[in-house]
Amino acid sequence: QVQLVESGGGLVQAGGSLRLSCVASGRTSSMHLLGWFRQAPGKEREFVAQIRRSGWTTTYADSVKGRFTISKDNAKNTVYLQMNSLTPEDTAVYYCAARMVYSDNYAYWGQGAQVTVSS
């Protein structure tokens, strides 16, 4: 099993920046992908970005390309999401997730971090 704990959410004005962190513990050596997802009020959860635990291959949703950057520090078992040029449409609960090497989907999820962008 893997446990994920997010931090770094908060309230920011439009155009501002925030950095989310997610610390993983447990069977971290079996993690294949680390991802960020978000869920806005009244909407379904959506993919934001992901990064391979081995290597640096990244994938982003079109809505955040050029504004958000996902990165990691394997020594600290931590994945980051740097969010720049935030807009009110980015307001959501952001979740960190882990996909294991033996799985086809994201099986482990953090508790979520609230990000609120004011206009």
C-alpha positions in Angstrom: 0.0 0.0 0.0 0.9 3.6 -0.5 -0.1 6.6 1.6 -0.2 10.1 0.0 -0.4 13.4 1.9 -0.8 16.7 0.1 0.1 20.2 1.3 0.4 23.7 0.0 -3.1 24.6 -1.0 -4.7 27.9 -0.1 -6.2 31.1 -1.4 -4.5 33.2 -4.1 -5.5 36.0 -6.4 -5.9 35.5 -10.1 -2.5 35.6 -11.8 -0.7 34.3 -8.7 1.1 31.1 -8.0 1.0 28.2 -5.6 3.0 25.0 -5.2 1.5 21.8 -4.1 3.5 19.0 -2.5 2.6 15.3 -2.1 4.7 13.0 0.1 4.4 9.3 -0.5 5.1 6.5 2.0 4.7 2.8 2.0 5.6 0.7 -1.1 6.9 3.6 -3.0 9.4 1.5 -4.9 6.4 -0.1 -6.7 5.0 3.3 -7.9 5.0 3.8 -11.7 3.3 7.1 -12.2 2.5 10.0 -9.9 -0.3 12.3 -10.9 -2.3 15.3 -9.9 -6.1 15.5 -10.4 -8.6 18.1 -9.5 -12.3 18.4 -8.8 -14.2 21.6 -8.9 -17.6 22.1 -7.2 -20.3 20.4 -9.2 -17.8 18.9 -11.7 -16.2 15.5 -12.2 -12.7 14.9 -11.2 -10.3 15.6 -14.0 -6.7 14.8 -14.8 -4.1 17.6 -14.4 -0.6 16.2 -14.9 1.5 13.1 -14.3 5.1 12.1 -14.1 6.9 8.8 -14.2 8.7 7.8 -11.1 11.6 6.4 -13.2 12.7 9.1 -15.6 11.2 12.5 -16.3 8.4 11.9 -18.8 5.5 14.2 -18.1 2.0 14.6 -19.4 -0.4 17.6 -18.9 -4.0 18.4 -19.5 -4.4 21.0 -22.3 -6.0 23.4 -19.8 -2.8 23.7 -17.7 -0.1 23.4 -20.3 2.4 26.2 -20.1 1.2 27.3 -16.6 1.6 24.2 -14.4 4.8 22.2 -13.9 4.9 18.7 -12.3 8.2 17.6 -10.8 9.5 15.1 -8.3 12.2 14.3 -5.8 12.5 10.5 -5.5 14.9 10.8 -2.6 12.1 12.5 -0.6 9.3 10.5 -2.2 7.7 13.8 -3.1 5.9 15.1 -6.1 5.2 18.8 -6.7 2.8 20.8 -8.8 3.9 24.3 -9.5 0.9 26.4 -10.6 1.5 29.8 -12.2 -0.9 32.3 -13.8 -3.8 30.9 -11.8 -7.3 31.8 -12.8 -10.6 31.3 -11.0 -11.3 28.3 -13.2 -8.4 26.6 -11.4 -10.3 26.6 -8.2 -10.8 23.0 -7.1 -9.7 20.4 -4.6 -6.4 19.0 -5.9 -5.6 15.3 -5.4 -2.3 13.5 -5.6 -2.5 9.9 -6.9 -0.2 7.0 -7.4 -0.3 4.3 -10.1 1.6 1.1 -9.3 3.7 -0.9 -11.8 1.3 -3.8 -11.7 -1.9 -1.7 -12.2 -3.7 0.0 -15.1 -5.2 2.8 -13.0 -4.5 5.2 -10.2 -5.2 3.1 -7.1 -4.0 5.3 -4.3 -5.2 8.8 -3.5 -4.4 11.6 -1.1 -6.9 13.5 1.0 -6.9 16.5 -1.3 -5.8 20.1 -1.0 -8.1 23.0 -1.6 -7.0 25.7 -4.0 -9.1 28.8 -4.3 -8.3 31.5 -6.9 -10.1 34.8 -6.4 -10.8 37.2 -9.2 
